[in-house]
Coordinates of C-alpha atoms in Angstrom, one line a residue:
Chain A
X1 CA 70.2 73.7 123.4
X2 CA 71.7 75.2 126.6
X3 CA 72.6 78.8 127.1
X4 CA 76.3 77.9 127.1
X5 CA 75.9 76.4 123.6
X6 CA 74.2 79.5 122.4
X7 CA 77.0 81.7 123.8
X8 CA 79.7 79.4 122.3
X9 CA 78.1 79.4 118.8
X10 CA 75.4 82.1 118.3
X11 CA 75.6 81.6 114.6
X12 CA 74.6 78.0 114.7
X13 CA 71.7 78.8 117.0
X14 CA 70.3 81.5 114.7
X15 CA 70.8 79.2 111.8
X16 CA 68.9 76.4 113.3
X17 CA 66.1 78.8 114.3
X18 CA 65.9 80.1 110.8
X19 CA 66.0 76.7 109.2
X20 CA 63.1 75.6 111.3
X21 CA 61.1 78.7 110.4
X22 CA 61.9 78.8 106.7
X23 CA 61.7 75.1 106.3
X24 CA 58.0 75.3 107.1
X25 CA 57.0 76.9 103.8
X26 CA 60.1 76.7 101.5
X27 CA 61.7 73.8 99.7
X28 CA 64.9 72.6 101.3
X29 CA 67.2 73.9 98.5
X30 CA 65.8 77.4 98.9
X31 CA 66.3 77.3 102.7
X32 CA 69.9 76.1 102.2
X33 CA 70.6 78.8 99.7
X34 CA 69.1 81.5 101.9
X35 CA 71.1 80.3 104.8
X36 CA 74.2 80.3 102.8
X37 CA 73.6 83.9 101.6
X38 CA 73.0 84.9 105.2
X39 CA 76.3 83.3 106.4
X40 CA 78.2 85.1 103.6
X41 CA 76.4 88.4 104.5
X42 CA 77.2 88.0 108.1
X43 CA 80.9 87.4 107.4
X44 CA 80.9 90.4 105.1
X45 CA 79.3 92.7 107.6
X46 CA 81.8 91.5 110.2
X47 CA 84.7 92.2 107.8
X48 CA 83.5 95.7 106.9
X49 CA 83.1 96.4 110.7
X50 CA 86.5 95.1 111.4
X51 CA 88.0 97.2 108.7
X52 CA 86.4 100.3 110.2
X53 CA 87.5 99.4 113.6
X54 CA 91.1 98.6 112.4
X55 CA 91.5 102.0 110.8
X56 CA 90.5 103.6 114.1
X57 CA 92.8 101.2 116.0
X58 CA 95.8 101.8 113.7
X59 CA 95.5 105.5 114.1
X60 CA 95.1 105.3 117.9
X61 CA 98.0 102.8 118.3
X62 CA 100.4 104.6 115.9
X63 CA 99.4 107.8 117.4
X64 CA 100.2 106.6 121.0
X65 CA 103.5 105.2 119.8
X66 CA 104.4 108.6 118.3
X67 CA 103.4 110.4 121.5
X68 CA 100.2 111.8 119.9
X69 CA 96.5 111.3 120.9
X70 CA 95.2 110.0 117.6
X71 CA 91.7 110.7 116.5
X72 CA 89.6 112.1 119.5
X73 CA 87.1 114.6 118.0
X74 CA 84.4 112.5 116.3
X75 CA 82.5 110.6 118.9
X76 CA 83.7 109.2 122.2
X77 CA 87.5 108.4 121.9
X78 CA 87.2 109.3 118.2
X79 CA 85.3 106.0 117.7
X80 CA 83.0 107.5 115.0
X81 CA 86.1 108.7 113.0
X82 CA 85.9 105.7 110.5
X83 CA 82.2 106.5 109.8
X84 CA 83.2 110.1 109.1
X85 CA 86.0 108.9 106.8
X86 CA 83.6 106.5 105.0
X87 CA 81.1 109.3 104.3
X88 CA 83.8 111.6 103.2
X89 CA 85.2 109.1 100.8
X90 CA 81.8 108.1 99.5
X91 CA 80.9 111.7 98.6
X92 CA 84.3 112.6 97.1
X93 CA 84.7 113.3 93.5
X94 CA 86.2 110.5 91.4
X95 CA 88.9 111.5 89.0
X96 CA 90.0 109.4 86.1
X97 CA 93.2 110.7 84.8
X98 CA 93.8 111.4 81.1
X99 CA 95.3 108.5 79.2
X100 CA 94.4 105.9 81.9
X101 CA 93.3 102.5 80.5
X102 CA 89.7 103.1 81.5
X103 CA 88.6 99.4 81.7
X104 CA 91.7 98.3 83.7
X105 CA 91.7 101.4 85.8
X106 CA 88.0 101.0 86.9
X107 CA 88.1 97.2 87.2
X108 CA 91.2 97.1 89.6
X109 CA 89.5 98.4 92.8
X110 CA 86.8 95.7 92.3
X111 CA 89.2 93.0 91.6
X112 CA 91.4 93.8 94.6
X113 CA 88.5 93.3 97.1
X114 CA 87.3 90.0 95.9
X115 CA 90.3 87.7 97.0
X116 CA 90.5 89.6 100.3
X117 CA 86.9 88.7 101.1
X118 CA 86.9 85.2 99.7
X119 CA 89.7 84.0 101.9
X120 CA 87.3 84.1 104.9
X121 CA 85.2 81.3 103.5
X122 CA 87.5 78.7 105.1
X123 CA 88.6 80.5 108.4
X124 CA 87.3 78.9 111.6
X125 CA 86.0 81.9 113.7
X126 CA 84.9 79.5 116.5
X127 CA 83.9 75.9 117.1
X128 CA 81.7 75.0 114.2
X129 CA 81.8 78.8 113.0
X130 CA 83.4 78.2 109.6
X131 CA 81.5 78.9 106.3
X132 CA 82.9 75.7 104.7
X133 CA 85.6 73.4 106.1
X134 CA 87.1 72.5 102.7
X135 CA 89.6 69.5 102.8
X136 CA 92.0 71.6 100.9
X137 CA 91.4 74.7 103.0
X138 CA 95.0 76.1 103.3
X139 CA 95.6 75.5 99.5
X140 CA 92.5 77.4 98.8
X141 CA 93.8 80.4 100.9
X142 CA 97.2 80.4 99.1
X143 CA 95.5 80.1 95.7
X144 CA 92.9 82.9 96.3
X145 CA 95.1 85.3 98.2
X146 CA 97.8 85.3 95.6
X147 CA 95.4 86.6 92.9
X148 CA 95.3 90.1 94.6
X149 CA 98.8 90.6 93.0
X150 CA 97.0 90.8 89.6
X151 CA 94.7 93.5 90.8
X152 CA 97.6 95.6 92.1
X153 CA 99.5 95.2 88.9
X154 CA 96.2 96.2 87.0
X155 CA 96.1 99.4 89.1
X156 CA 99.7 100.2 88.5
X157 CA 99.4 99.6 84.8
X158 CA 96.0 101.1 84.2
X159 CA 96.7 104.5 85.9
X160 CA 99.1 105.9 83.1
X161 CA 101.4 107.1 85.8
X162 CA 105.1 106.3 86.3
X163 CA 105.0 106.2 90.0
X164 CA 102.0 103.8 89.7
X165 CA 103.8 101.6 87.3
X166 CA 106.9 101.4 89.5
X167 CA 104.7 100.7 92.6
X168 CA 102.9 98.0 90.6
X169 CA 106.0 96.3 89.5
X170 CA 107.6 96.4 92.9
X171 CA 104.4 94.9 94.4
X172 CA 104.6 92.0 92.0
X173 CA 108.3 91.4 92.7
X174 CA 107.6 91.6 96.4
X175 CA 104.4 89.6 96.7
X176 CA 105.8 86.8 94.5
X177 CA 109.0 86.7 96.5
X178 CA 107.3 86.5 99.9
X179 CA 104.7 84.1 98.8
X180 CA 107.4 81.3 98.8
X181 CA 108.6 81.5 102.4
X182 CA 104.9 82.0 103.5
X183 CA 103.7 78.7 101.9
X184 CA 106.9 76.9 102.9
X185 CA 106.6 77.9 106.5
X186 CA 103.1 76.4 106.5
X187 CA 104.3 73.1 105.2
X188 CA 105.7 72.4 108.8
X189 CA 102.2 72.7 110.3
X190 CA 100.6 70.6 107.5
X191 CA 103.3 68.0 108.0
X192 CA 102.4 67.8 111.7
X193 CA 98.7 67.8 111.1
X194 CA 98.5 65.6 108.0
X195 CA 95.7 67.8 106.6
X196 CA 95.1 70.9 104.8
X197 CA 91.7 71.5 106.3
X198 CA 91.6 74.5 108.7
X199 CA 89.2 72.8 111.0
X200 CA 91.5 69.7 111.4
X201 CA 94.5 72.0 111.9
X202 CA 92.7 73.6 114.8
X203 CA 91.6 70.4 116.3
X204 CA 95.2 69.1 116.2
X205 CA 96.2 71.9 118.5
X206 CA 93.9 70.9 121.3
X207 CA 96.8 70.0 123.6
X208 CA 99.6 72.3 122.4
X209 CA 99.6 75.1 120.0
X210 CA 101.9 74.7 117.0
X211 CA 103.8 77.8 117.8
X212 CA 105.6 75.7 120.5
X213 CA 106.6 73.1 117.8
X214 CA 107.2 75.6 115.0
X215 CA 108.5 78.9 116.5
X216 CA 110.7 79.6 113.5
X217 CA 107.9 78.6 111.1
X218 CA 105.7 81.1 112.9
X219 CA 108.2 83.9 112.6
X220 CA 108.8 83.2 108.9
X221 CA 105.0 83.1 108.3
X222 CA 104.4 86.3 110.2
X223 CA 107.2 88.2 108.5
X224 CA 106.3 87.2 105.0
X225 CA 102.6 87.6 105.9
X226 CA 103.3 91.2 106.9
X227 CA 105.0 91.6 103.6
X228 CA 102.3 89.9 101.6
X229 CA 99.7 92.3 102.9
X230 CA 102.0 95.2 102.0
X231 CA 102.2 96.7 105.5
X232 CA 105.1 98.8 106.9
X233 CA 108.1 98.0 107.1
X234 CA 107.6 96.2 103.8
X235 CA 105.4 98.8 102.1
X236 CA 108.0 99.4 99.3
X237 CA 105.2 99.3 96.7
X238 CA 103.5 102.4 98.2
X239 CA 106.6 104.0 99.7
X240 CA 105.4 107.7 100.2
X241 CA 108.9 109.1 100.3
X242 CA 109.9 107.6 96.9
X243 CA 107.0 106.9 94.7
X244 CA 104.4 109.0 96.5
X245 CA 101.8 106.3 97.0
X246 CA 102.6 103.8 94.4
X247 CA 99.9 101.8 92.6
X248 CA 96.9 103.8 94.1
X249 CA 98.3 107.2 93.5
X250 CA 95.6 108.2 90.9
X251 CA 92.7 106.8 92.8
X252 CA 90.3 108.9 94.9
X253 CA 86.9 108.5 96.6
X254 CA 85.6 105.1 97.1
X255 CA 88.0 103.5 94.6
X256 CA 90.8 104.5 96.9
X257 CA 88.8 103.2 99.9
X258 CA 88.5 99.8 98.2
X259 CA 92.3 99.5 98.3
X260 CA 92.3 100.3 102.0
X261 CA 89.4 97.8 102.6
X262 CA 91.4 95.1 100.8
X263 CA 94.6 96.0 102.7
X264 CA 93.1 96.0 106.2
X265 CA 91.0 92.9 105.6
X266 CA 94.0 91.0 104.2
X267 CA 96.0 92.1 107.3
X268 CA 93.2 90.8 109.4
X269 CA 93.1 87.6 107.3
X270 CA 96.8 87.0 107.7
X271 CA 96.5 87.4 111.5
X272 CA 93.5 85.0 111.4
X273 CA 95.4 82.4 109.4
X274 CA 98.5 82.8 111.6
X275 CA 96.2 82.3 114.6
X276 CA 94.6 79.3 113.1
X277 CA 97.9 77.6 112.0
X278 CA 100.2 78.4 114.9
X279 CA 98.3 79.8 117.9
X280 CA 95.6 77.2 118.3
X281 CA 92.8 79.0 116.5
X282 CA 89.7 79.2 118.8
X283 CA 91.1 76.8 121.3
X284 CA 91.2 78.2 124.9
X285 CA 89.8 77.8 128.4
X286 CA 86.7 79.5 129.9
X287 CA 85.9 82.2 127.3
X288 CA 83.7 81.2 124.3
X289 CA 85.8 80.0 121.2
X290 CA 85.0 82.9 119.0
X291 CA 86.3 85.3 121.8
X292 CA 89.6 83.5 121.9
X293 CA 89.8 83.6 118.2
X294 CA 89.3 87.4 118.2
X295 CA 91.7 88.0 121.1
X296 CA 94.5 86.0 119.4
X297 CA 93.9 87.6 116.0
X298 CA 93.8 91.1 117.5
X299 CA 97.0 90.5 119.4
X300 CA 98.7 89.7 116.0
X301 CA 97.0 92.8 114.4
X302 CA 98.4 94.9 117.2
X303 CA 101.9 93.4 116.6
X304 CA 101.5 94.5 112.9
X305 CA 100.7 98.0 114.0
X306 CA 103.5 98.0 116.5
X307 CA 105.9 97.0 113.8
X308 CA 104.7 99.9 111.7
X309 CA 105.3 102.3 114.6
X310 CA 108.7 101.0 115.3
X311 CA 110.7 100.0 112.1
X312 CA 111.7 102.1 109.2
X313 CA 110.9 101.0 105.6
X314 CA 113.3 98.5 104.0
X315 CA 115.2 99.2 100.8
X316 CA 114.3 97.2 97.8
X317 CA 117.5 95.3 97.7
X318 CA 117.2 94.5 101.4
X319 CA 113.6 93.4 100.9
X320 CA 114.3 91.0 98.2
X321 CA 117.5 89.8 99.9
X322 CA 115.6 89.0 103.1
X323 CA 113.1 86.9 101.2
X324 CA 115.4 84.9 99.0
X325 CA 118.6 84.8 101.0
X326 CA 117.3 84.4 104.5
X327 CA 113.6 83.3 104.6
X328 CA 113.5 80.8 101.8
X329 CA 116.6 78.8 103.0
X330 CA 115.4 79.0 106.5
X331 CA 112.0 77.8 105.5
X332 CA 113.5 74.9 103.6
X333 CA 115.8 73.9 106.5
X334 CA 112.7 74.2 108.7
X335 CA 110.8 71.6 106.7
X336 CA 113.7 69.2 106.8
X337 CA 114.2 69.6 110.6
X338 CA 110.4 69.4 111.2
X339 CA 110.2 66.1 109.1
X340 CA 113.2 64.6 111.0
X341 CA 112.0 65.6 114.5
X342 CA 108.4 64.6 113.7
X343 CA 109.5 61.1 112.7
X344 CA 111.8 60.9 115.8
X345 CA 109.0 62.0 118.3
X346 CA 106.5 59.7 116.7
X347 CA 108.8 56.6 116.7
X348 CA 109.5 57.4 120.4
X349 CA 105.6 57.2 120.9
X350 CA 105.4 60.7 122.4
X351 CA 102.4 61.7 120.5
X352 CA 99.1 61.0 122.1
X353 CA 100.2 60.0 125.6
X354 CA 98.9 62.9 127.5
X355 CA 100.7 66.2 128.6
X356 CA 104.0 64.6 129.5
X357 CA 104.3 63.3 125.8
X358 CA 103.3 66.8 124.6
X359 CA 105.9 68.3 126.8
X360 CA 108.6 66.0 125.5
X361 CA 107.6 66.7 121.9
X362 CA 107.5 70.4 122.4
X363 CA 111.0 70.3 124.1
X364 CA 112.5 68.3 121.2
X365 CA 111.1 70.8 118.8
X366 CA 112.2 73.7 120.7
X367 CA 115.7 72.5 121.0
X368 CA 115.8 71.6 117.2
X369 CA 114.5 75.1 116.4
X370 CA 117.0 76.7 118.7
X371 CA 119.9 74.7 117.0
X372 CA 118.5 75.9 113.5
X373 CA 118.3 79.5 114.6
X374 CA 121.9 79.3 116.1
X375 CA 123.1 77.8 112.8
X376 CA 121.6 80.6 110.8
X377 CA 122.8 83.4 113.1
X378 CA 126.3 81.9 112.8
X379 CA 126.1 81.6 109.1
X380 CA 124.9 85.1 108.4
X381 CA 127.0 86.8 111.2
X382 CA 129.0 89.6 109.6
X383 CA 132.0 88.8 111.8
X384 CA 132.6 85.6 109.8
X385 CA 135.1 85.9 106.9
X386 CA 133.4 86.5 103.6
X387 CA 130.9 83.9 102.6
X388 CA 128.1 83.9 100.1
X389 CA 125.5 84.9 102.6
X390 CA 124.7 87.6 104.9
X391 CA 125.8 91.2 105.2
X392 CA 129.1 90.7 103.5
X393 CA 127.4 89.5 100.3
X394 CA 124.9 92.4 100.3
X395 CA 127.7 94.9 100.5
X396 CA 129.5 93.2 97.5
Chain B
X1 CA 81.4 67.3 98.9
X2 CA 79.9 69.4 96.2
X3 CA 77.9 71.4 98.8
X4 CA 81.2 72.4 100.4
X5 CA 81.8 74.3 97.2
X6 CA 78.5 75.8 96.7
X7 CA 79.1 78.3 99.4
X8 CA 82.4 79.2 97.7
X9 CA 80.3 80.1 94.7
X10 CA 77.8 82.2 96.8
X11 CA 80.9 83.8 98.4
X12 CA 82.4 84.7 95.0
X13 CA 79.1 86.2 93.7
X14 CA 78.6 88.3 97.0
X15 CA 82.3 89.3 97.0
X16 CA 82.0 90.5 93.4
X17 CA 78.6 92.3 93.9
X18 CA 79.8 94.1 97.1
X19 CA 82.4 96.5 95.7
X20 CA 80.3 97.0 92.5
X21 CA 77.3 98.0 94.7
X22 CA 79.6 100.3 96.7
X23 CA 81.0 102.0 93.7
X24 CA 77.5 102.4 92.1
X25 CA 76.4 104.1 95.4
X26 CA 79.4 106.4 95.2
X27 CA 78.6 107.1 91.5
X28 CA 75.1 108.3 92.4
X29 CA 76.2 110.3 95.5
X30 CA 79.4 112.0 94.5
X31 CA 79.8 115.3 92.5
X32 CA 81.1 115.0 88.9
X33 CA 83.0 118.1 87.8
X34 CA 86.1 117.2 85.8
X35 CA 88.4 119.6 84.3
X36 CA 91.7 119.1 82.3
X37 CA 93.9 120.2 85.3
X38 CA 92.2 117.8 87.7
X39 CA 92.5 115.0 85.2
X40 CA 96.2 115.5 84.5
X41 CA 98.6 112.7 85.5
X42 CA 100.0 113.3 89.1
X43 CA 103.7 114.0 89.0
X44 CA 104.8 116.7 91.3
X45 CA 103.2 119.5 89.3
X46 CA 105.1 118.8 86.1
X47 CA 103.9 117.3 82.8
X48 CA 105.0 113.7 82.4
X49 CA 108.0 113.5 80.1
X50 CA 108.0 110.6 77.6
X51 CA 106.2 107.3 77.7
X52 CA 104.7 106.1 80.8
X53 CA 105.0 102.5 80.1
X54 CA 108.7 102.4 80.3
X55 CA 111.1 99.5 80.0
X56 CA 111.9 97.5 83.1
X57 CA 115.2 95.8 84.0
X58 CA 115.5 92.2 83.5
X59 CA 115.8 91.7 87.3
X60 CA 112.1 91.4 87.7
X61 CA 111.8 88.5 85.2
X62 CA 114.7 86.6 86.8
X63 CA 112.8 86.8 90.2
X64 CA 109.7 85.7 88.3
X65 CA 111.5 82.7 87.0
X66 CA 112.9 81.7 90.3
X67 CA 109.5 82.1 91.7
X68 CA 107.9 79.7 89.2
X69 CA 110.4 77.0 90.1
X70 CA 109.7 77.4 93.9
X71 CA 106.0 77.7 93.6
X72 CA 105.7 74.4 91.6
X73 CA 108.0 72.9 94.3
X74 CA 105.4 73.8 97.0
X75 CA 102.8 72.2 94.9
X76 CA 104.8 69.0 95.2
X77 CA 105.5 69.5 99.0
X78 CA 101.9 69.9 100.0
X79 CA 100.7 66.5 99.1
X80 CA 103.9 65.0 100.6
X81 CA 103.4 66.9 103.9
X82 CA 99.7 65.7 104.1
X83 CA 100.5 62.1 103.8
X84 CA 103.9 62.3 105.6
X85 CA 102.9 60.4 108.6
X86 CA 101.7 57.5 106.7
X87 CA 104.7 57.2 104.5
X88 CA 107.9 55.6 105.7
X89 CA 111.5 56.7 105.7
X90 CA 111.7 56.3 101.9
X91 CA 109.5 59.3 101.3
X92 CA 111.4 61.4 103.7
X93 CA 114.8 60.6 102.0
X94 CA 113.3 61.2 98.6
X95 CA 111.8 64.6 99.6
X96 CA 115.3 65.5 101.0
X97 CA 116.9 64.7 97.7
X98 CA 114.1 66.8 96.0
X99 CA 114.8 69.7 98.4
X100 CA 118.5 69.3 97.9
X101 CA 118.3 69.7 94.2
X102 CA 116.2 72.8 94.7
X103 CA 118.6 74.2 97.2
X104 CA 121.4 73.6 94.7
X105 CA 119.4 75.6 92.1
X106 CA 119.0 78.5 94.7
X107 CA 122.7 78.5 95.6
X108 CA 123.6 78.5 91.8
X109 CA 121.3 81.5 91.3
X110 CA 122.8 83.1 94.4
X111 CA 126.4 82.6 93.3
X112 CA 125.6 83.8 89.8
X113 CA 124.5 87.1 91.5
X114 CA 120.8 86.8 90.2
X115 CA 119.5 87.4 93.6
X116 CA 121.3 90.7 94.0
X117 CA 119.1 93.7 93.3
X118 CA 121.2 96.2 91.4

């Protein structure tokens, strides 16, 4: 194994080393099990580190956007701030409010973390750096990540607080609504790939990333993804100015931290999934694959923080209107257009004839997406005389 | 095939144990001095008036119903999308008809004003 291979996939190198060492005195099933536990622990450690780094990054980025410095007291550039926060939250008194449903109240912060972590079982971090490349990878992600809604409703319900309950109900309505455009936007990619496996989806983007074929699909996925992980401007369930903090209002200490762990890890997960589906995953020249994956994912994470620093929070009716009246019809039309253009480009034989074919395919898709966008802008334009859609209907 | 899913099981166990371990550590480390004022429900300094578990408007349930329809639709769309390149024009037309029926349902709900949040 050359040094390049080790840099490209350090996990496989360490794994092979351990396998040869452990295989000497342990039965093979025990070696496999220990390696699996190690892989999961490495991913878990990486995620906790990511979460700590993202809290620091968020405060720095939003601070800079708001013309502040952000944390700069604890450690160089405030880098140790997350550690200080973690110690503070760990040693903070935990308060269970009177009248709370104790079982549900205490179970919710545990349940909310589980789906956020489990999504990463099928995310390809680099070439061969995937815990398990399930053939139903994306369906697994959709199935697992949607269960976090239950945990948030549990928190809202169990706290015995009106604000919490309102936040929980809003969260369910919002997550349920935005899940539809999110999964519909991904259908375009699955249609082009012909597989639900995350590894195959990345391999299919070797010549050109799907963002060039599915720009509108990418936008729909990103918008509904930001909403799914409950980040500003879609943070209606925890709107500070209306319902104080929504479903986690009564939580303190490490239970509160669990919600933030889940929220940041989910934000990272959505960025990672969008990277895998649309930005070519770990594909890229020169740098090792895992570096490309991290760069692309962190660009999307930065975009999320940028959105938070730029846009004001939506109203509830605007939020639901955006999901059902704009994103769902757009995603449905996107599926139809993708199906048609895909058939067209394939019958023309443009797939798999080098970069000129890729260029023609990408151009066709771009033109189709542009026409689709133009149609929707025209349909929803408020200058048009009253129609069922758009701004005029929302005012009615 | 099955070994693909073993690691999902390991993942699930570790993902369940991780928050429990964290909360147990916090339970050992943190102080525990509850009093009635600390434990009162947070509501801007006032006592909560009336029941917490209030009635909700029917709007939420209508959205839930529309969600179920579209969620099941995606279950049908995914297998179609996976084998799309191997199927002919027939599957494309058929899926267009299926989508058209659903869009008709969406437009119906829209026209009825069910998608308007009041």
